[in-house]
mmCIF file of C-alpha atoms in Angstrom:
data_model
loop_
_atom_site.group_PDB
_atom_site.id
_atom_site.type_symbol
_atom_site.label_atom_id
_atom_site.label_comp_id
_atom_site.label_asym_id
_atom_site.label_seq_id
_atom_site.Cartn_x
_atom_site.Cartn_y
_atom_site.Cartn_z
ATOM 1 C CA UNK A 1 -11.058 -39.033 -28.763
ATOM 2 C CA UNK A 2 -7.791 -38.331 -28.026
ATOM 3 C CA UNK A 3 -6.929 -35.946 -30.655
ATOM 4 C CA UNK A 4 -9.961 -33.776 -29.750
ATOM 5 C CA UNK A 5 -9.275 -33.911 -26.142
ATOM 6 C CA UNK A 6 -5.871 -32.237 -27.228
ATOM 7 C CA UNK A 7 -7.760 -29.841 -29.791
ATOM 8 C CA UNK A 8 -10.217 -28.396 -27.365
ATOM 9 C CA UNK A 9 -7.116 -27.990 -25.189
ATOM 10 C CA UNK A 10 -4.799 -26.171 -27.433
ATOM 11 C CA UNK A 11 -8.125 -23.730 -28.180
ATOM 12 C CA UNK A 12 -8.603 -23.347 -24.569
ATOM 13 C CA UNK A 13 -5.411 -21.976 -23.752
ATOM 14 C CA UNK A 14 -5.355 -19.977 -26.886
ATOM 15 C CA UNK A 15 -6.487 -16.425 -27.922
ATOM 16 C CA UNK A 16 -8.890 -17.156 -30.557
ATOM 17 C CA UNK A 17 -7.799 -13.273 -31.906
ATOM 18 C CA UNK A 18 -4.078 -13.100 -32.283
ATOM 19 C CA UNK A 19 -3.242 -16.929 -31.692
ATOM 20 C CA UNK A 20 -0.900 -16.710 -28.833
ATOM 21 C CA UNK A 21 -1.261 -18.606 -25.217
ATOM 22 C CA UNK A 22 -4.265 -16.705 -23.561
ATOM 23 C CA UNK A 23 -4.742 -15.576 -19.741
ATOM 24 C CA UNK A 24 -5.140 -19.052 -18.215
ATOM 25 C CA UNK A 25 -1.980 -20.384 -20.649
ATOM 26 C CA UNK A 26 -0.111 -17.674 -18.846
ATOM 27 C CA UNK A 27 -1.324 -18.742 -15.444
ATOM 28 C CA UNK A 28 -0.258 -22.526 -15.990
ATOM 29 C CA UNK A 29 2.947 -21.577 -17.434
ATOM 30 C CA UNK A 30 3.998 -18.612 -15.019
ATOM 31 C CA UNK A 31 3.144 -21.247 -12.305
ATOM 32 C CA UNK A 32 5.169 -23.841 -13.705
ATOM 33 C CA UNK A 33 8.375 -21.599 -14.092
ATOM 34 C CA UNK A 34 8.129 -20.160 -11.103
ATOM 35 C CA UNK A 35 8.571 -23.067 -9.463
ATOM 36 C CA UNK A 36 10.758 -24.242 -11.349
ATOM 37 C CA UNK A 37 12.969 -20.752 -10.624
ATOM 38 C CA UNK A 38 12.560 -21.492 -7.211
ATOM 39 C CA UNK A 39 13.918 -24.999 -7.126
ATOM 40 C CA UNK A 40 17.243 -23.499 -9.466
ATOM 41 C CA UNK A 41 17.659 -20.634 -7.548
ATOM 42 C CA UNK A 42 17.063 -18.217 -10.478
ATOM 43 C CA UNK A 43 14.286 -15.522 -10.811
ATOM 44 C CA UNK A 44 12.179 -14.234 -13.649
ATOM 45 C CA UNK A 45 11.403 -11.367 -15.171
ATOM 46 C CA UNK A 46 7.870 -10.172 -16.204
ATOM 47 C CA UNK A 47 6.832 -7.370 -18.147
ATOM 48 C CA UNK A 48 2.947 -6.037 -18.178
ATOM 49 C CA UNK A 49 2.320 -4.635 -21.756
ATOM 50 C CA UNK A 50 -0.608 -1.797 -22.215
ATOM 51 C CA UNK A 51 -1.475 -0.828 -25.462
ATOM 52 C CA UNK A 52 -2.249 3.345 -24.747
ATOM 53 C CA UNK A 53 -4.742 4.780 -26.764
ATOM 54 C CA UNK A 54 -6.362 1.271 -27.934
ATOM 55 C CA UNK A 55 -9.719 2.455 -27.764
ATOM 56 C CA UNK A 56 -9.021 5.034 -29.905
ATOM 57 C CA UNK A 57 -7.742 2.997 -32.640
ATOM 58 C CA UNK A 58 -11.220 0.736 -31.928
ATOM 59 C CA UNK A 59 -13.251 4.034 -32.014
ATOM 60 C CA UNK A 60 -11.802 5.845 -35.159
ATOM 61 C CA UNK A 61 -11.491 3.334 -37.435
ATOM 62 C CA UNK A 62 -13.398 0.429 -36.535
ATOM 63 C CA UNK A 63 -13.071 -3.083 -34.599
ATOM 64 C CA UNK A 64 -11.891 -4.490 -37.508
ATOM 65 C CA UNK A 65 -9.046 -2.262 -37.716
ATOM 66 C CA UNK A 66 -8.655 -2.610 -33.780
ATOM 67 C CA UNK A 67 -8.656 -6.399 -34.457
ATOM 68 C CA UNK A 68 -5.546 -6.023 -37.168
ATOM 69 C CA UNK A 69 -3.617 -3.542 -34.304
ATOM 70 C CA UNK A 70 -3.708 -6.344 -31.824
ATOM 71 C CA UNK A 71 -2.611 -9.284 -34.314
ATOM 72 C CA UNK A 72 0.269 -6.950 -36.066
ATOM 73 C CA UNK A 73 1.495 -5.999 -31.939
ATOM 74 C CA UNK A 74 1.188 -9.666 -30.857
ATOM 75 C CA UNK A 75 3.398 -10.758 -34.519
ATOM 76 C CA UNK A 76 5.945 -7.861 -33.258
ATOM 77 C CA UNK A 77 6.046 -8.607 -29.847
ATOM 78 C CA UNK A 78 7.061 -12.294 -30.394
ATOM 79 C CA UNK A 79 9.149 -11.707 -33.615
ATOM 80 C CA UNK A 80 11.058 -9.418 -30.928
ATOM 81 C CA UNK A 81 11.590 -12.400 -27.771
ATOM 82 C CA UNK A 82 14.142 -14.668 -26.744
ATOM 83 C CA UNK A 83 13.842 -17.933 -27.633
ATOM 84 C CA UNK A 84 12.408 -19.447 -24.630
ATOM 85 C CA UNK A 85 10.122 -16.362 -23.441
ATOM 86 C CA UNK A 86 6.379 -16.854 -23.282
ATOM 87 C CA UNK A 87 3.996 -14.598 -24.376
ATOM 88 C CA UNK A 88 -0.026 -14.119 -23.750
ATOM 89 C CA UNK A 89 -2.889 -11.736 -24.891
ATOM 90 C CA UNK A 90 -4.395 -11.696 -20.871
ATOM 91 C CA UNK A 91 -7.098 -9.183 -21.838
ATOM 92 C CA UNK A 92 -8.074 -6.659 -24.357
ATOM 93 C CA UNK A 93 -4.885 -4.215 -25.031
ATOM 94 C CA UNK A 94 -2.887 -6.269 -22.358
ATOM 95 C CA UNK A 95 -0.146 -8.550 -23.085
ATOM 96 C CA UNK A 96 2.537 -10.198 -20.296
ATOM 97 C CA UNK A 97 6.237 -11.527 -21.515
ATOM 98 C CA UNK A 98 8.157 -13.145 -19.302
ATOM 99 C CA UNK A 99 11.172 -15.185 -19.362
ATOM 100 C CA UNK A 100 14.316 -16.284 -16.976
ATOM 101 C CA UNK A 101 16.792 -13.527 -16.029
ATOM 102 C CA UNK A 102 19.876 -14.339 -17.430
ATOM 103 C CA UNK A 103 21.995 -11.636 -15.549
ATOM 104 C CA UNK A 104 22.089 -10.661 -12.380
ATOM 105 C CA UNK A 105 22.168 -7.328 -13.010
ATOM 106 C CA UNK A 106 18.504 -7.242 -12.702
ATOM 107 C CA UNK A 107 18.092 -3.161 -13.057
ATOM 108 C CA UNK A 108 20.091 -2.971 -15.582
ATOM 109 C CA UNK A 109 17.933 -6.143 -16.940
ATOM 110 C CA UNK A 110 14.670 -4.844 -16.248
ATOM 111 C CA UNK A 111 15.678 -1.192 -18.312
ATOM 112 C CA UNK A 112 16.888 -3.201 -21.250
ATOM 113 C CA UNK A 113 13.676 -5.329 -21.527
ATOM 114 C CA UNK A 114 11.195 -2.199 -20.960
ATOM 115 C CA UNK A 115 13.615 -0.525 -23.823
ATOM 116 C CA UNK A 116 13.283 -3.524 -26.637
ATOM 117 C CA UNK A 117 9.429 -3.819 -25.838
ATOM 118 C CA UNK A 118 8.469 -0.041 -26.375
ATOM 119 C CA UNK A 119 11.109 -0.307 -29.118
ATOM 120 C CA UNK A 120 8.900 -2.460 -31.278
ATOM 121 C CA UNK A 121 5.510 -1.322 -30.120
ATOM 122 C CA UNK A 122 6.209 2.060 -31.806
ATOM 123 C CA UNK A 123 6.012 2.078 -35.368
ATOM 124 C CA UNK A 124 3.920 2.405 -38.541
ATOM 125 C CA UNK A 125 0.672 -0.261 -38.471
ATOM 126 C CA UNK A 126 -1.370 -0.975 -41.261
ATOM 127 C CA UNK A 127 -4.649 -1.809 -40.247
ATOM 128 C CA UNK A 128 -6.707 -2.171 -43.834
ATOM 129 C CA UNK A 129 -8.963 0.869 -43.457
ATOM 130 C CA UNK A 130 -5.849 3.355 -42.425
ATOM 131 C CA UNK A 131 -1.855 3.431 -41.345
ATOM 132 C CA UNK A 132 -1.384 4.233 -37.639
ATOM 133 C CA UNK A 133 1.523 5.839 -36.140
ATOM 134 C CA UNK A 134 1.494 4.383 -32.868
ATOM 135 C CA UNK A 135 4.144 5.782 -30.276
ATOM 136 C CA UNK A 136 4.502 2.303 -28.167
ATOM 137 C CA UNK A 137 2.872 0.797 -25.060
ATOM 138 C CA UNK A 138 3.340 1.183 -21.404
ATOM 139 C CA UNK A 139 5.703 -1.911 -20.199
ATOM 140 C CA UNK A 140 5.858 -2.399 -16.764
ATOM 141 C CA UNK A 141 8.972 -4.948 -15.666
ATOM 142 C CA UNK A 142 9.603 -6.899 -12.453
ATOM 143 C CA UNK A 143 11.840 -9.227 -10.949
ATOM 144 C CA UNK A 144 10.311 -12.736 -9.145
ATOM 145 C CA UNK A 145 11.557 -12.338 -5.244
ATOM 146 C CA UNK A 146 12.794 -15.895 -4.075
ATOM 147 C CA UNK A 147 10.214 -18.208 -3.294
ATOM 148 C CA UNK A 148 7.659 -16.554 -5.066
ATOM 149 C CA UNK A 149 5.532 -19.160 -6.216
ATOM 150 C CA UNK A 150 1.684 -17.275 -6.954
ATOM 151 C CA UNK A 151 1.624 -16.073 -10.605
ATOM 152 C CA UNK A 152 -1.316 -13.122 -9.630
ATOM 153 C CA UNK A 153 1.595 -11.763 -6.756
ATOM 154 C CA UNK A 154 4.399 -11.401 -9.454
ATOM 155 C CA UNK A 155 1.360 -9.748 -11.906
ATOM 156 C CA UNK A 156 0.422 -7.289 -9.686
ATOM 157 C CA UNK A 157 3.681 -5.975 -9.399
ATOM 158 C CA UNK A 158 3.958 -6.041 -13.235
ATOM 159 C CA UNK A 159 0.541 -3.884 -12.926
ATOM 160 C CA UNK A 160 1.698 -1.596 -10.445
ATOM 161 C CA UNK A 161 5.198 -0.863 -12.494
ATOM 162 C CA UNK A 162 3.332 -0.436 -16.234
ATOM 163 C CA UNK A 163 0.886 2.016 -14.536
ATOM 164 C CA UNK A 164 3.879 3.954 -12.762
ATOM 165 C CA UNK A 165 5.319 4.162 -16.482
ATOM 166 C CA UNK A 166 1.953 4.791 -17.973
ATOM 167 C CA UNK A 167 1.773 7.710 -15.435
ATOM 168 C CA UNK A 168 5.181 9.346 -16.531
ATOM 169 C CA UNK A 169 4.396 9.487 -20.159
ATOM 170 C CA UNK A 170 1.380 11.460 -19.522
ATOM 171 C CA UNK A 171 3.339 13.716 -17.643
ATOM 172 C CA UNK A 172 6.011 13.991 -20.087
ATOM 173 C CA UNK A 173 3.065 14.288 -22.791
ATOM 174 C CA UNK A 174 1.401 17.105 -21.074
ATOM 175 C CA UNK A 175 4.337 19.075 -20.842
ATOM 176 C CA UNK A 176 5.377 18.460 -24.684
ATOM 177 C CA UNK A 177 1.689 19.675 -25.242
ATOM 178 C CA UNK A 178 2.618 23.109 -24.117
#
């Protein structure tokens, strides 16, 4: 009884897809650091990962191939982590990383994290049906304030920054365009 009670657990708190922690992992675990930050004084970082164009990918060459995308990005993502940071599918395209800051220098942190990320989202995927040449997600990164305790205050500031930087590459697109 035991064992299943810790099998329906584990599936629970996994994303049946790509096998990583799902949304309500993230929310348990995000909870638990943060308070943990709090009590040692340290913040966190979090970065909000949007996969641009997904539906795209879903609508010219199939689910299936969709499916693959979202596997080979989650296999990337975590090959490319510290040991120590958590990962979690939280929704279709969406992913969220987080970890302790190490440095202070949490600008300079933030830049370097949003860098690595879109770094190895970009890249050849081979999805089965067809390669993709997919030019890398939207990462939003943020900084825990002290005593920040709520996991959903610390996303939506995650949100906020990946849609600012979702917002410039459009731009920047649009103007390569003509």
């Amino acid at each position: 009884m035991r064992r299943e009670h810790i099998t329906l657990r584990e599936y629970a708190l996994t994303d049946p897809l790509t096998g990583i922690p799902n949304r309500r992992a993230m929310e348990l675990e995000l909870k638990r650091s943060l308070a943990n930050a709090d009590r040692a004084g340290s913040m966190i970082h979090l970065a909000f990962i949007d996969l641009d164009d997904f539906k795209s990918i879903n609508d010219d060459y199939g689910h299936d191939a969709g499916d693959r995308f979202l596997i080979e990005m989650a296999r990337k993502i975590r090959a490319g982590l510290r040991e120590g940071d958590f990962i979690a599918r939280i929704g279709g395209d969406e992913f969220v990383v987080f970890g302790s800051a190490v440095s202070e220098a949490y600008s300079d942190s933030r830049k370097a994290i949003q860098k690595r990320i879109e770094d190895f989202s970009k890249g050849t995927f081979h999805l089965g049906v067809a390669d993709i040449d997919y030019e890398g997600a939207s990462v939003g990164v943020v900084t825990s304030e002290p005593r920040m305790k709520e996991p959903e205050a610390l996303l939506s500031l995650a949100d906020e920054a990946m849609y600012r930087v979702k917002k410039a590459r459009r731009r920047e697109q649009l103007e390569t365009d003509f």
